[in-house]
Coordinates of C-alpha atoms and ligand atoms in Angstrom, one line a residue:
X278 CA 21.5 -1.7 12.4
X279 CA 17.6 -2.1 12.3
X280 CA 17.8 -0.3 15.4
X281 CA 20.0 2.5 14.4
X282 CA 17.7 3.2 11.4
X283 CA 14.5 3.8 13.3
X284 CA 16.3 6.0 16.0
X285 CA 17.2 7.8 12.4
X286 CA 14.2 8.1 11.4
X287 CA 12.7 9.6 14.4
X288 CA 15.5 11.5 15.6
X289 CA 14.7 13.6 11.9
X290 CA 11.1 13.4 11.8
X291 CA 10.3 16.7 11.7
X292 CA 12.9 17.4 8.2
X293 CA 11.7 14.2 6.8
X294 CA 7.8 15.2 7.2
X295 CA 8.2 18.6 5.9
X296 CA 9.9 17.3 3.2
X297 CA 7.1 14.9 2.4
X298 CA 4.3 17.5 2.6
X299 CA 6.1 20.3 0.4
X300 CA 6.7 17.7 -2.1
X301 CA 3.8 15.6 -2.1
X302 CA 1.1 17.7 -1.0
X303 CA -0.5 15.6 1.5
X304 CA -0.9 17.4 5.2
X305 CA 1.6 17.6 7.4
X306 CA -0.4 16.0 10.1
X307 CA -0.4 12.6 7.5
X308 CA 3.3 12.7 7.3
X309 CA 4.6 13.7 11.2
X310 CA 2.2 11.7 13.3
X311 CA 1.0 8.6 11.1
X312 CA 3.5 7.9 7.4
X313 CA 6.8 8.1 9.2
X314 CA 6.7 6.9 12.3
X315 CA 5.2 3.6 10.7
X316 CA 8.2 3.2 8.9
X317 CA 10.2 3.7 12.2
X318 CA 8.4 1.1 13.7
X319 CA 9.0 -1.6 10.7
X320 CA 12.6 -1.4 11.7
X321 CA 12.3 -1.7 14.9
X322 CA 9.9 -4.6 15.0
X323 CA 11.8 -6.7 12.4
X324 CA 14.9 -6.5 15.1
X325 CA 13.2 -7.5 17.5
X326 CA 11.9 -10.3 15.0
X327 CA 15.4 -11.3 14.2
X328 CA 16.4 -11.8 18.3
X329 CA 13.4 -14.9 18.1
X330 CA 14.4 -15.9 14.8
X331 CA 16.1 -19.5 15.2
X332 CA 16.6 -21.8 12.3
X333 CA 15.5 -25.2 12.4
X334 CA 17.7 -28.7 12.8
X335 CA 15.6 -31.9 12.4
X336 CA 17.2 -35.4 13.3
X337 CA 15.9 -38.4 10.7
X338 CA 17.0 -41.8 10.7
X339 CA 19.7 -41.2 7.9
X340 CA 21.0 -37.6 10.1
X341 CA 20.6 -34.3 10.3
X342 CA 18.4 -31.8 8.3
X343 CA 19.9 -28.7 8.6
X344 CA 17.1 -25.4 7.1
X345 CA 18.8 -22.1 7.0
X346 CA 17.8 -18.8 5.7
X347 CA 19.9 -16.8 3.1
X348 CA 18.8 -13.7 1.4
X349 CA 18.2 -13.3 -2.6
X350 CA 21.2 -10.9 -2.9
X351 CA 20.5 -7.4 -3.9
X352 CA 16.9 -6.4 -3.6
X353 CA 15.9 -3.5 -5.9
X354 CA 12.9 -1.7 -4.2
X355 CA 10.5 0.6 -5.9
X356 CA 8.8 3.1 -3.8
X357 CA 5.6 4.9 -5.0
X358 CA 4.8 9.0 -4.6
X359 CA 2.3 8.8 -2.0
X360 CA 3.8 7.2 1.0
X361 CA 8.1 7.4 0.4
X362 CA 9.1 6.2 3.7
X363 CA 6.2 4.2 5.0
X364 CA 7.3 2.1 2.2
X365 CA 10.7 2.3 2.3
X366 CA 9.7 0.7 6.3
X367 CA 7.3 -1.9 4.9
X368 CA 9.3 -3.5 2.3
X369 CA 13.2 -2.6 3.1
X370 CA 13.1 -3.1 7.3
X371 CA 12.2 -6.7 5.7
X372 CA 14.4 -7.2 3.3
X373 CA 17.3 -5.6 4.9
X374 CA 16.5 -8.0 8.0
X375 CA 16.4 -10.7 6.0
X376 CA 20.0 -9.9 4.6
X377 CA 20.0 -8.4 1.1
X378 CA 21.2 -5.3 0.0
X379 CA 19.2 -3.0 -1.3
X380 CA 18.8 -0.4 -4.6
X381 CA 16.1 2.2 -3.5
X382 CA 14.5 3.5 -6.8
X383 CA 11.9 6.6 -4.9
X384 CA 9.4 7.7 -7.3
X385 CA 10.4 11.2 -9.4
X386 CA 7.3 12.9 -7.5
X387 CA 8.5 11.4 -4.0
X388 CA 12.9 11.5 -3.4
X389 CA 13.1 14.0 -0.9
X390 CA 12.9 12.2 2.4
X391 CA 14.7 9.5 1.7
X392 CA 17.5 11.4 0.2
X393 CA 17.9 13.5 3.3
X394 CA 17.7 9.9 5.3
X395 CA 20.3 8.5 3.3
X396 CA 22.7 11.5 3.9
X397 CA 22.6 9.6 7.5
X398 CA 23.4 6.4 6.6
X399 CA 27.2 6.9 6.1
X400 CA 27.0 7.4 9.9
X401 CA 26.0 4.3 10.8
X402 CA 28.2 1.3 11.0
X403 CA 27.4 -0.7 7.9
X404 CA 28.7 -2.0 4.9
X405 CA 29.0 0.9 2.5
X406 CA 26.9 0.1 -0.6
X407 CA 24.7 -1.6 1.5
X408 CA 22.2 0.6 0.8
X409 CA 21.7 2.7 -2.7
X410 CA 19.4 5.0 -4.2
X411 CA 18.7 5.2 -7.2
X412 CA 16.9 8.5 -8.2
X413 CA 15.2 9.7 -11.8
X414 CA 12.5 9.0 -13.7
X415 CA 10.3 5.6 -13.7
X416 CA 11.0 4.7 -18.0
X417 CA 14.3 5.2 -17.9
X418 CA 16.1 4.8 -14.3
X419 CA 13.6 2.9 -13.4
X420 CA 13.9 1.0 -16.2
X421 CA 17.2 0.3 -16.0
X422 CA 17.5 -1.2 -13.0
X423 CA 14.5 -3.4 -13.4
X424 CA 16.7 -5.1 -16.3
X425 CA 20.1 -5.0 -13.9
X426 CA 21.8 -7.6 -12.9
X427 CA 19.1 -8.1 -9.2
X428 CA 18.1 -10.9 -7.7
X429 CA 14.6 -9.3 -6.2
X430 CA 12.5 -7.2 -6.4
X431 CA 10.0 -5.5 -4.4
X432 CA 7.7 -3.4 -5.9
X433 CA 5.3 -0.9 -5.0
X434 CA 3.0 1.5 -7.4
X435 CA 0.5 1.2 -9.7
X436 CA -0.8 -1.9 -12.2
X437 CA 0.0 -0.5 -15.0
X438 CA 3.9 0.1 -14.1
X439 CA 4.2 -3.5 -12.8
X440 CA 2.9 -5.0 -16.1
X441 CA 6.1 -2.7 -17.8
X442 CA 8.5 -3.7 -14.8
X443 CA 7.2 -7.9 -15.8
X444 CA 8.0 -7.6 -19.5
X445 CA 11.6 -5.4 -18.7
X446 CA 12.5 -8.7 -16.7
X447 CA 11.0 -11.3 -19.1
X448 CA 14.7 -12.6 -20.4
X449 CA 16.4 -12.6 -16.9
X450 CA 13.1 -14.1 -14.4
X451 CA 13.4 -12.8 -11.2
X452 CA 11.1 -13.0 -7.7
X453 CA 9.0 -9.9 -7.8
X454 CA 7.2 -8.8 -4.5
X455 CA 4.4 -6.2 -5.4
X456 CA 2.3 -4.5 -4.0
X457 CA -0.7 -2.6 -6.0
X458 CA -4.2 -1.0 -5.3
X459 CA -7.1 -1.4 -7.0
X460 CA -10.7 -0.5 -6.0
X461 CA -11.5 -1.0 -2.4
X462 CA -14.9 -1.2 -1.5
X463 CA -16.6 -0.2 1.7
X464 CA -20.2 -2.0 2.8
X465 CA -22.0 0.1 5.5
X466 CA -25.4 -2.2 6.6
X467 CA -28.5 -1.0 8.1
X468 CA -27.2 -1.7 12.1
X469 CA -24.0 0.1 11.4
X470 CA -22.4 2.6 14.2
X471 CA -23.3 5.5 11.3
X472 CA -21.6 8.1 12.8
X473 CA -18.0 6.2 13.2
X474 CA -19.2 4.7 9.5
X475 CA -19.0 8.2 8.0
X476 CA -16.1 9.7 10.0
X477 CA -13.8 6.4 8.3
X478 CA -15.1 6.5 4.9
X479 CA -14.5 10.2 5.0
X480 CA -10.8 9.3 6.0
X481 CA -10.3 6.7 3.9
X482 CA -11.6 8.3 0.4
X483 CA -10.2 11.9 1.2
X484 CA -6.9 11.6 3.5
X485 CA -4.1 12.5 1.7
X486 CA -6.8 14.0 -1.2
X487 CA -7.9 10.4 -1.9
X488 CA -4.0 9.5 -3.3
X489 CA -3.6 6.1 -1.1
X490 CA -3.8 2.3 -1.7
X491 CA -6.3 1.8 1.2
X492 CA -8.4 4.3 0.6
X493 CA -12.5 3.4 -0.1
X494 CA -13.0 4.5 -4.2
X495 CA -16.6 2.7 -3.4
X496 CA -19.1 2.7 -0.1
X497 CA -22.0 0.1 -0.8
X498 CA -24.7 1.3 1.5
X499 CA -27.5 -1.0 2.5
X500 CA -31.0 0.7 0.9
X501 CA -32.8 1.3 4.2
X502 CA -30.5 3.7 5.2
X503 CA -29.1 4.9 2.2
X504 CA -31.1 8.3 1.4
X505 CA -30.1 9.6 5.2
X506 CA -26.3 8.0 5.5
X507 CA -25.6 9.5 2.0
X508 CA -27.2 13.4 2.9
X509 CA -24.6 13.3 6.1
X510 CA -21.5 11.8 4.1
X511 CA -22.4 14.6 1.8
X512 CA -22.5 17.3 4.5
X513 CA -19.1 16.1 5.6
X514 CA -17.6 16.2 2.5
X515 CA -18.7 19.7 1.9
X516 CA -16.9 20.6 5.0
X517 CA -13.8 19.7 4.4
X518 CA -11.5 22.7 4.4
X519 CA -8.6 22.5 1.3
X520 CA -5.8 24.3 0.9
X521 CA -1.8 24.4 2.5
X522 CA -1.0 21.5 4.4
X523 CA 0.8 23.1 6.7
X524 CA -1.9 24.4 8.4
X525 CA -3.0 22.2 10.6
X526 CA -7.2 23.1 9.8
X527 CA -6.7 22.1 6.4
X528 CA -7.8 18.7 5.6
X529 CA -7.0 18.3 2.3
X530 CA -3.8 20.0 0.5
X531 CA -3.2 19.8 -3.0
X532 CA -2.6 17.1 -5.5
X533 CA 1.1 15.8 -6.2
X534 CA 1.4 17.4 -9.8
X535 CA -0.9 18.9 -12.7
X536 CA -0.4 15.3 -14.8
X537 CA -2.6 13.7 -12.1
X538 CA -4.8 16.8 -11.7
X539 CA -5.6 17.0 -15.2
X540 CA -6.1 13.1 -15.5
X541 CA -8.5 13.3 -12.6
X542 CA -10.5 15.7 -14.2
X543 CA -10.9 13.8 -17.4
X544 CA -11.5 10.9 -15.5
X545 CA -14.6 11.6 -13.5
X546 CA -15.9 13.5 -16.8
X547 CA -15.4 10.1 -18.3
X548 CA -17.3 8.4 -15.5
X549 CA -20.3 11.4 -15.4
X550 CA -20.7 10.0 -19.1
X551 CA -21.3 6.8 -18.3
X552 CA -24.0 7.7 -16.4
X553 CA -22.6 8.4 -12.7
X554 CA -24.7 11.4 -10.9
X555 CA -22.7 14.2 -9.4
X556 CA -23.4 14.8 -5.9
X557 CA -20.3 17.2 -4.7
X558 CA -17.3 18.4 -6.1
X559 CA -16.4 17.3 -10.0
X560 CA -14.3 20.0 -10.9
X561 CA -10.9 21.4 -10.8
X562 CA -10.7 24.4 -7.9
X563 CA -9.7 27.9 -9.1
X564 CA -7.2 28.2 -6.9
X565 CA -2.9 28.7 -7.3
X566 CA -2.1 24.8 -7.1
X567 CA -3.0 22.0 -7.8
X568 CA -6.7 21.5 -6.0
X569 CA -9.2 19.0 -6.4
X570 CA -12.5 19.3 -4.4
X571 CA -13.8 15.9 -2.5
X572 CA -16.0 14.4 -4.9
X573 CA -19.1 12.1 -4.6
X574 CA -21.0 10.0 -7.5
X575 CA -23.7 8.0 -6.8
X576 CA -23.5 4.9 -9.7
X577 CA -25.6 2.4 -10.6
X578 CA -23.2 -0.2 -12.4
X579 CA -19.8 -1.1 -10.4
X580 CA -16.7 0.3 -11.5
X581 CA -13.7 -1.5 -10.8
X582 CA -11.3 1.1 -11.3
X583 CA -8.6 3.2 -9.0
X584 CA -8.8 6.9 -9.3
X585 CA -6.3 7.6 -6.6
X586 CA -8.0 10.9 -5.8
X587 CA -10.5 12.6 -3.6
X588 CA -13.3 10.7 -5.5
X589 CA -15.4 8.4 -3.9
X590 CA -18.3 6.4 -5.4
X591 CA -21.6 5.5 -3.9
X592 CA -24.0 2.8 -4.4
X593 CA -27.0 1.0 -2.9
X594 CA -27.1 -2.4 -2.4
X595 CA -30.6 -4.7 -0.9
X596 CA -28.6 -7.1 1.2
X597 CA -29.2 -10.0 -1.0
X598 CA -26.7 -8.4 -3.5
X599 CA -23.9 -7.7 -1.3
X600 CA -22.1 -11.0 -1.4
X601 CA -22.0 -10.8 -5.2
X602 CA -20.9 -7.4 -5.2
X603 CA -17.9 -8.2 -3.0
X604 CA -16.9 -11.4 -4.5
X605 CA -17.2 -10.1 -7.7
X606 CA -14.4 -7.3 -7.0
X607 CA -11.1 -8.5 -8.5
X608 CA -8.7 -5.4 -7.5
X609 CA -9.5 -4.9 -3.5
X610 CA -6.3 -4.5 -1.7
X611 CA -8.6 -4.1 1.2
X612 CA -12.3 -4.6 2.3
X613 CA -14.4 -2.0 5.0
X614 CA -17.3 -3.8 6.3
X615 CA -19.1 -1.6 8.8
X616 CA -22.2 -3.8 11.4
X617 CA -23.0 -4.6 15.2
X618 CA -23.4 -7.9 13.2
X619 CA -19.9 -9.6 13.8
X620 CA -21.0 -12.9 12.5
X621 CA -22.2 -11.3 9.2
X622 CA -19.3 -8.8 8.8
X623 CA -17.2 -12.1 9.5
X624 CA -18.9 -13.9 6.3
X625 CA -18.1 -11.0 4.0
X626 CA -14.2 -10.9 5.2
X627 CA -14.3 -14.8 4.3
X628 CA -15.8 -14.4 1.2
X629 CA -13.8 -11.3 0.2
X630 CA -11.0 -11.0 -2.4
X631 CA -8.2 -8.9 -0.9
X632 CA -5.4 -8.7 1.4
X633 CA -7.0 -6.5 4.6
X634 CA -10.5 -7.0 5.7
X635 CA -11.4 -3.9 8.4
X636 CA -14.3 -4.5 10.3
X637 CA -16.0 -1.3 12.3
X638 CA -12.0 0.1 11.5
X639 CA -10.1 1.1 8.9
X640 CA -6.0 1.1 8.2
X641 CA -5.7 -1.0 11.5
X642 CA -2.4 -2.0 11.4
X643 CA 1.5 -2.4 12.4
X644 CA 4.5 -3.6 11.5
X645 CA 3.1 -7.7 13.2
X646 CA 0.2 -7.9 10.6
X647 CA 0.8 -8.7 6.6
X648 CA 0.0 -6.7 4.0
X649 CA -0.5 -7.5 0.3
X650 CA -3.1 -7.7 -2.0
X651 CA -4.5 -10.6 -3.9
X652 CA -5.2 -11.4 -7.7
X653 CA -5.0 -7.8 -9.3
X654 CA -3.8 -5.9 -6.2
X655 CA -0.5 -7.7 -5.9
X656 CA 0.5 -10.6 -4.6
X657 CA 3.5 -11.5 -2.0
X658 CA 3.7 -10.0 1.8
X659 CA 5.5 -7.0 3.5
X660 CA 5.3 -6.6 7.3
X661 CA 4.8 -9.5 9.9
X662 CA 7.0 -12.6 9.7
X663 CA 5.3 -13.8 6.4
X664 CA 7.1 -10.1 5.4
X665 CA 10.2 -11.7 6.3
X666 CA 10.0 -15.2 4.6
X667 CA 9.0 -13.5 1.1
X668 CA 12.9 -12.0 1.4
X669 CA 14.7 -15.0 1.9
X670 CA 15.5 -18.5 0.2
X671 CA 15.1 -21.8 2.7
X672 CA 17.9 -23.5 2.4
X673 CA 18.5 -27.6 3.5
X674 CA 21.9 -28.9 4.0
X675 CA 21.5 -32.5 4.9
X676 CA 24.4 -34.2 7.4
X677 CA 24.5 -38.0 6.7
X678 CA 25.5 -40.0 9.9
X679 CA 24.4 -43.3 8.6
X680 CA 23.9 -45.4 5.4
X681 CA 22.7 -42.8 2.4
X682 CA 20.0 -43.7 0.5
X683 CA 21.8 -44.7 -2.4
X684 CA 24.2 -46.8 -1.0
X685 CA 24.2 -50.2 -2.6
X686 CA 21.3 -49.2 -5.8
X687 CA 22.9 -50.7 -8.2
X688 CA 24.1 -53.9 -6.4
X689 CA 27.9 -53.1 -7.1
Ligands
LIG1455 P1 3.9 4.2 -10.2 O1 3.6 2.8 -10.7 O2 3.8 5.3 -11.2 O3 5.5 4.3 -9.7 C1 6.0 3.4 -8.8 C2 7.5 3.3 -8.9 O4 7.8 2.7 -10.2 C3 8.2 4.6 -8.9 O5 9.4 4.5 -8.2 C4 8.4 4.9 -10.4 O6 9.5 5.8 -10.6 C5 8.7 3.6 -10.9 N1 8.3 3.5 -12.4 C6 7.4 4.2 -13.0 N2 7.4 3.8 -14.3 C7 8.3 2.8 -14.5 C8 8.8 2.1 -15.6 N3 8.3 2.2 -16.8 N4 9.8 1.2 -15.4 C9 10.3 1.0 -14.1 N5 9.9 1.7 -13.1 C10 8.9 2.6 -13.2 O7 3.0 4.4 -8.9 P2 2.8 5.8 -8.2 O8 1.9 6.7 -9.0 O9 4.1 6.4 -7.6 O10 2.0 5.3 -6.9 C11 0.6 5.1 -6.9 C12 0.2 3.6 -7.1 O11 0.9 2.9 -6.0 C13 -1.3 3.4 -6.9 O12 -1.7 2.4 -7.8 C14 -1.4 2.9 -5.5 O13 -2.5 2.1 -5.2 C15 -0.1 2.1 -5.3 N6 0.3 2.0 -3.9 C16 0.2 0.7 -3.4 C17 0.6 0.5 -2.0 C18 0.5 -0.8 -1.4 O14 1.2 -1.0 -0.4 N7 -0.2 -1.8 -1.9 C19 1.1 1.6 -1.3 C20 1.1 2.9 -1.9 C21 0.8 3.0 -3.3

């Protein structure tokens, strides 16, 4: 069934990508060569999991100790805007693999590819109402079934919705997986390869106009280099070319509605008033849609916040600082540390708070690795086999072929 789902997937890529870029706004590129076939792979590898999956029997004195998996029940999954079927990969090839059923709940800005999957589904040969979607908005679908009658639940999206999604659920407890953002910082030191430094944190604060968990909201750039790393980040940003996503020169499309356009704005007005220097961009483009320039402010205080947009922050560090400046972030899903110095890249990924630590890379990884944040960017695991375990409930059946323990207590 894993199988049949990832041949699904790729057999309608090209639907399922177009859908994603006309509704979300991120280039087409994004969606056809990196979101979705991701998500085909997360099926694919969690089959393959399953064939070397063997549950375990261990003989004691008193028996046999039986351990065997069994899912929660019915999993309720919340998917976010940005990334609808990457998602969908990373948290339901899991949970489906681990044997619950599953109620999709798509975000309201985000439905379309997963509904034209699902249309698929009745071909394949499974249980019908194995898999549901539940479509509308967040505060009141979305609501609803976060105070259902569930067993799990795996959530994906912002801070703010979880904290709503933890009180909807506070009478009837249940697991929740979730998976947040948060600000993710990127530290580019003196001996860093600059030219592979700039081209990633370009990526990472702009791809998909700055509107994904991974992306770099801050790069901390070590003060010997910082005046000349910062003028050729700027000329990159400057040349980033905006407008329809379908073309395939554009870099960056528009933003996924005129709430989060507006918000942005207001936002990095907010942040200009607390004393953050304009560098490029800052202001809504005049232009049919809803466009947002890449924007770069150089701070002097940290700001432990997630715009979610194509803002990215700069600051200088002297390398005595850094360790402070890292360990002090409480809401990194993910950590960029850019050096020819392994050992003290290594330190900083040891000392970080956060799920992912890239070093000299960024978003390296695949369906074997875990991901999840840490402390405000989520906690619990998709992908990998610790994506598998956070699905399912050990259970021990014990086989007594001896005298049980109790035989005999009470001495009658
Ligand atoms: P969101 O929190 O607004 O929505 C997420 C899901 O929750 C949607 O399906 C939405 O309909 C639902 N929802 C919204 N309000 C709700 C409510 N009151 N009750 C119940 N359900 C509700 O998030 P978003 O704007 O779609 O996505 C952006 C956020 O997701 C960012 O914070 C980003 O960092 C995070 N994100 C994290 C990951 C990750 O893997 N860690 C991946 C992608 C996005």
């Amino acid at each position: 069934m894993l199988r049949a789902i990832s041949a699904l997937i790729l057999e309608n890529i090209s639907l399922l990508a177009e859908f994603e870029t006309k509704e979300i706004g991120k280039p087409l590129k994004e969606s056809l060569f990196v979101d979705i076939p991701l998500a085909a792979q997360c099926f694919d590898y969690y089959a393959a999991f399953l064939e070397g999956l063997e549950e375990k029997s261990i003989s004691t004195e008193g028996g046999i100790d039986l351990i065997k998996y069994e899912p929660y029940g019915v999993c309720a999954s919340y998917l976010p805007y940005n990334v609808p079927l990457m998602i969908f990969g990373f948290s339901c090839a899991g949970a489906l693999a681990s044997g619950n059923s599953l109620i999709i709940k798509p975000s309201e800005f985000g439905s379309l590819s997963i509904l034209e999957l699902a249309k698929h589904f009745d071909k394949l040969d499974i249980p019908k109402g194995l898999i549901n979607i539940v479509t509308g908005k967040g505060e009141t679908a979305g609501k609803y079934l976060a105070q259902s009658n569930i067993d799990i639940i795996s959530f994906t999206g912002s801070r703010n919705t979880l904290k709503k999604i933890v009180s909807l659920t506070k009478d009837y407890p249940k697991k929740i997986i979730c998976e947040l953002g948060g600000a993710n910082l990127t530290v580019v030191f003196q001996d860093a390869d600059k030219n592979a430094a700039i081209e990633n944190i370009s990526g990472s604060s702009f791809m998909k106009q700055g509107q994904m968990c991974i992306g770099t909201s801050i790069a901390l750039i070590e003060d010997e280099i910082y005046d000349d790393f910062l003028r050729q980040l700027l000329e990159k940003a400057k040349n980033i070319k905006t407008g329809d996503p379908f073309d395939a020169t554009v870099g960056m499309g528009p933003l996924v509605s005129k709430e989060h356009l507006n918000s942005i704005d207001m936002h990095i007005k907010d942040i200009l008033k607390r004393g953050g220097k304009l560098l490029t961009g800052g202001k809504i483009l005049k232009q049919k849609g809803y466009f947002y320039p890449p924007t770069i402010i150089e701070i002097e205080n940290m700001v432990y916040e997630e715009f979610f947009a194509p803002v990215l922050l700069v600051k200088k560090f002297k390398n005595n600082q850094i360790q402070s400046l890292v360990e002090n972030n409480p809401t990194g899903l993910v950590l960029q540390v850019w050096s020819n110095n392994l050992a003290k890249a290594k330190g900083l990924a040891d000392i970080a708070c956060c799920g992912t630590v890239w070093i000299n890379t960024f978003a390296q990884m695949s369906p074997q690795t875990p991901f999840g944040g840490t402390k405000l960017s989520g906690w619990g695991r998709n992908l990998g086999s610790a994506g598998f375990f956070e699905y399912v409930q050990p259970k021990h059946i014990g086989i007594g072929l001896a005298k049980s323990p109790v035989e005999g207590w009470f001495g009658v």
